[in-house]
Each structure stands twice: as C-alpha cells, then as structure tokens.
PDB file of C-alpha atoms in Angstrom:
ATOM      1  CA  MET W 261      90.166 100.970 103.159  1.00  0.00           C
ATOM      2  CA  PHE W 262      89.142 103.421 100.427  1.00  0.00           C
ATOM      3  CA  ASN W 263      89.028 106.944 101.377  1.00  0.00           C
ATOM      4  CA  PRO W 264      86.857 108.788  98.664  1.00  0.00           C
ATOM      5  CA  GLU W 265      88.442 112.225 100.718  1.00  0.00           C
ATOM      6  CA  PHE W 266      91.231 112.347  98.958  1.00  0.00           C
ATOM      7  CA  LEU W 267      90.049 113.248  95.339  1.00  0.00           C
ATOM      8  CA  THR W 268      88.474 116.832  96.398  1.00  0.00           C
ATOM      9  CA  THR W 269      90.866 119.261  95.073  1.00  0.00           C
ATOM     10  CA  ASP W 270      90.708 123.230  94.345  1.00  0.00           C
ATOM     11  CA  ASN W 271      89.960 123.774  90.672  1.00  0.00           C
ATOM     12  CA  ASN W 272      91.065 127.289  91.364  1.00  0.00           C
ATOM     13  CA  ASP W 273      94.174 126.924  89.106  1.00  0.00           C
ATOM     14  CA  ALA W 274      94.194 127.448  85.096  1.00  0.00           C
ATOM     15  CA  GLN W 275      95.796 124.247  84.944  1.00  0.00           C
ATOM     16  CA  GLU W 276      93.164 121.853  83.116  1.00  0.00           C
ATOM     17  CA  SER W 277      92.047 118.417  85.186  1.00  0.00           C
ATOM     18  CA  ASN W 278      92.966 115.794  85.136  1.00  0.00           C
ATOM     19  CA  ALA W 279      90.711 113.516  82.902  1.00  0.00           C
ATOM     20  CA  LEU W 280      91.611 109.929  85.705  1.00  0.00           C
ATOM     21  CA  ILE W 281      90.808 112.380  88.673  1.00  0.00           C
ATOM     22  CA  GLN W 282      87.630 113.915  87.183  1.00  0.00           C
ATOM     23  CA  TYR W 283      86.580 110.179  86.150  1.00  0.00           C
ATOM     24  CA  LEU W 284      86.879 109.316  89.803  1.00  0.00           C
ATOM     25  CA  GLN W 285      85.179 112.182  90.827  1.00  0.00           C
ATOM     26  CA  GLU W 286      81.846 111.307  89.024  1.00  0.00           C
ATOM     27  CA  GLN W 287      81.631 107.775  90.541  1.00  0.00           C
ATOM     28  CA  SER W 288      80.090 107.230  93.829  1.00  0.00           C
ATOM     29  CA  PRO W 289      81.770 106.737  96.677  1.00  0.00           C
ATOM     30  CA  ASP W 290      79.541 102.874  97.080  1.00  0.00           C
ATOM     31  CA  VAL W 291      81.309 102.429  93.417  1.00  0.00           C
ATOM     32  CA  LEU W 292      85.142 103.699  94.697  1.00  0.00           C
ATOM     33  CA  GLN W 293      84.469 101.586  98.321  1.00  0.00           C
ATOM     34  CA  ARG W 294      83.285  98.441  96.374  1.00  0.00           C
ATOM     35  CA  VAL W 295      86.516  98.033  93.933  1.00  0.00           C
ATOM     36  CA  ALA W 296      88.838  98.932  96.395  1.00  0.00           C
ATOM     37  CA  LYS W 297      87.274  95.852  98.806  1.00  0.00           C
ATOM     38  CA  SER W 298      87.287  93.577  95.686  1.00  0.00           C
ATOM     39  CA  ALA W 299      91.071  93.255  96.113  1.00  0.00           C
ATOM     40  CA  SER W 300      92.261  90.370  97.862  1.00  0.00           C
ATOM     41  CA  ASN W 301      94.350  91.468 101.168  1.00  0.00           C
ATOM     42  CA  ASP W 302      97.248  90.175  99.234  1.00  0.00           C
ATOM     43  CA  ILE W 303      97.166  92.522  96.392  1.00  0.00           C
ATOM     44  CA  GLN W 304      96.290  95.522  98.981  1.00  0.00           C
ATOM     45  CA  ASP W 305      99.438  94.627 100.708  1.00  0.00           C
ATOM     46  CA  ILE W 306     101.346  94.788  97.323  1.00  0.00           C
ATOM     47  CA  ILE W 307      99.866  98.474  96.215  1.00  0.00           C
ATOM     48  CA  ARG W 308     100.815  99.584  99.307  1.00  0.00           C
ATOM     49  CA  HIS W 309     104.190  98.454  99.764  1.00  0.00           C
ATOM     50  CA  ASN W 310     104.613  99.710  96.395  1.00  0.00           C
ATOM     51  CA  VAL W 311     103.204 102.605  96.716  1.00  0.00           C
ATOM     52  CA  GLN W 312     105.226 103.332  99.677  1.00  0.00           C
ATOM     53  CA  GLY W 313     108.782 102.216  98.141  1.00  0.00           C
ATOM     54  CA  LEU W 314     107.584 104.996  95.733  1.00  0.00           C
ATOM     55  CA  LEU W 315     107.100 107.660  98.335  1.00  0.00           C
ATOM     56  CA  GLY W 316     109.537 106.422 101.061  1.00  0.00           C
ATOM     57  CA  MET W 317     108.904 104.382 103.810  1.00  0.00           C
ATOM     58  CA  LEU W 318     110.028 106.596 106.867  1.00  0.00           C
ATOM     59  CA  PRO W 319     108.003 105.864 110.203  1.00  0.00           C
ATOM     60  CA  GLY W 320     105.229 108.226 111.065  1.00  0.00           C
ATOM     61  CA  GLU W 321     105.851 108.237 114.506  1.00  0.00           C
ATOM     62  CA  HIS W 322     109.574 109.138 114.446  1.00  0.00           C
ATOM     63  CA  PHE W 323     109.342 111.499 111.607  1.00  0.00           C
ATOM     64  CA  ASP W 324     106.812 114.118 110.433  1.00  0.00           C
ATOM     65  CA  VAL W 325     106.739 113.053 106.542  1.00  0.00           C
ATOM     66  CA  LYS W 326     104.844 115.089 104.383  1.00  0.00           C
ATOM     67  CA  VAL W 327     104.257 114.481 100.589  1.00  0.00           C
ATOM     68  CA  THR W 328     104.022 117.126  97.894  1.00  0.00           C
ATOM     69  CA  SER W 329     103.095 116.556  94.610  1.00  0.00           C
ATOM     70  CA  SER W 330     101.791 118.256  91.914  1.00  0.00           C
ATOM     71  CA  ARG W 331      98.473 116.997  90.715  1.00  0.00           C
ATOM     72  CA  ASP W 332      99.867 115.209  87.570  1.00  0.00           C
ATOM     73  CA  GLN W 333     102.490 113.360  89.521  1.00  0.00           C
ATOM     74  CA  PHE W 334      99.692 112.081  91.901  1.00  0.00           C
ATOM     75  CA  ALA W 335      97.670 111.197  88.918  1.00  0.00           C
ATOM     76  CA  SER W 336     100.059 109.194  87.425  1.00  0.00           C
ATOM     77  CA  LEU W 337     100.894 107.608  90.408  1.00  0.00           C
ATOM     78  CA  LEU W 338      97.454 106.276  91.124  1.00  0.00           C
ATOM     79  CA  ALA W 339      96.890 105.468  87.838  1.00  0.00           C
ATOM     80  CA  SER W 340     100.055 103.037  88.599  1.00  0.00           C
ATOM     81  CA  ALA W 341      98.826 102.224  91.071  1.00  0.00           C
ATOM     82  CA  MET W 342      95.473 101.029  89.755  1.00  0.00           C
ATOM     83  CA  MET W 343      96.767  99.279  86.847  1.00  0.00           C
ATOM     84  CA  THR W 344      99.135  97.442  89.132  1.00  0.00           C
ATOM     85  CA  GLY W 345      96.392  95.876  90.898  1.00  0.00           C
ATOM     86  CA  TYR W 346      94.040  95.097  87.757  1.00  0.00           C
ATOM     87  CA  PHE W 347      97.531  93.220  86.670  1.00  0.00           C
ATOM     88  CA  LEU W 348      97.435  91.831  90.199  1.00  0.00           C
ATOM     89  CA  ARG W 349      93.992  90.780  90.208  1.00  0.00           C
ATOM     90  CA  GLN W 350      94.589  89.366  87.040  1.00  0.00           C
ATOM     91  CA  MET W 351      96.798  86.555  87.730  1.00  0.00           C
ATOM     92  CA  GLU W 352      95.472  86.198  90.993  1.00  0.00           C
ATOM     93  CA  GLN W 353      92.196  84.856  89.023  1.00  0.00           C
ATOM     94  CA  ARG W 354      94.552  83.369  86.927  1.00  0.00           C
ATOM     95  CA  LYS W 355      96.204  81.454  89.759  1.00  0.00           C
ATOM     96  CA  GLU W 356      92.438  80.642  91.212  1.00  0.00           C
ATOM     97  CA  LEU W 357      91.669  78.951  87.730  1.00  0.00           C
ATOM     98  CA  GLU W 358      94.611  76.764  87.708  1.00  0.00           C
ATOM     99  CA  GLU W 359      94.430  74.960  90.980  1.00  0.00           C
ATOM    100  CA  SER W 360      90.684  74.722  89.913  1.00  0.00           C
ATOM    101  CA  LEU W 361      91.663  73.121  86.728  1.00  0.00           C
ATOM    102  CA  ILE W 362      94.221  71.013  88.677  1.00  0.00           C
ATOM    103  CA  THR W 363      91.874  69.957  91.343  1.00  0.00           C
ATOM    104  CA  ASP W 364      88.839  69.192  88.901  1.00  0.00           C
ATOM    105  CA  GLU W 365      92.043  66.975  86.865  1.00  0.00           C
ATOM    106  CA  GLU W 366      92.609  65.048  90.103  1.00  0.00           C
ATOM    107  CA  MET W 367      88.765  64.602  91.122  1.00  0.00           C
ATOM    108  CA  SER W 368      87.688  63.210  88.069  1.00  0.00           C
ATOM    109  CA  ILE W 369      87.178  59.739  86.853  1.00  0.00           C
ATOM    110  CA  ASP W 370      89.320  57.670  84.698  1.00  0.00           C
ATOM    111  CA  PRO W 371      86.796  55.898  81.774  1.00  0.00           C
ATOM    112  CA  ASP W 372      89.124  53.238  81.908  1.00  0.00           C
ATOM    113  CA  GLU W 373      88.660  52.507  84.992  1.00  0.00           C
ATOM    114  CA  LEU W 374      84.677  52.564  84.856  1.00  0.00           C
ATOM    115  CA  ASN W 375      84.873  49.148  82.622  1.00  0.00           C
ATOM    116  CA  HIS W 376      87.058  47.181  85.263  1.00  0.00           C
TER     117      HIS W 376
END
C-alpha cells in the first residue's frame, strides 16, 4: 500500500528540491493511492523485489537495517521504480490484449462454415 508520508521532506537545506518529489507532493493522497492500487499484484511484487535488490534484502527481524540516502539518490530510485511500473503495466496490457485477440479468433466463426 502506498504511504504518502514518505514524501514529507525538510526544505531547510540550501539545495533546490527535486522536481519529481515536488510534483508528487502536489498530488492529493487519493490520486497517489489510486495509482498505487491500479498496479496488479504481479507488478507490485516485481517492483518490490527490484527495490529490495537495490537496497539489500537483509531480514528486518534479524538485523537493524537502516538505509540512508540523499534526496537526489532517493528521487532517482523512485523515478526508476515508477518507470519500471509503467513499463510493466504496458507489457501486462499488451499480454491481456494478445490473449483477448487469440480468444476472439478462436471464438470467431469461419464464413465458409456458415455456407455448409
């Protein structure tokens, strides 16, 4: 489930804030929640596995795992996960369309069969 709290950042530093983080902060939690829910479980699992692979997969129950990152590095990770999600969703839709077309072809009636 998407947690919009992760977007809260301190703007006290002199560094210019990241445009992607700024954009996401401007979105309502409802919009972000809908986008997160629109991804299938398969896509969520792939992205989760990808991010865990990038961050490391030490089990939290046995290790006190803490990950630190700069805002820009985190924004890059977020952008990568988003692009992966968009790509995977497009591939999922293509697969669904191909399966639908195959089913439609199998269910279609051959015009020659109607004449017999």
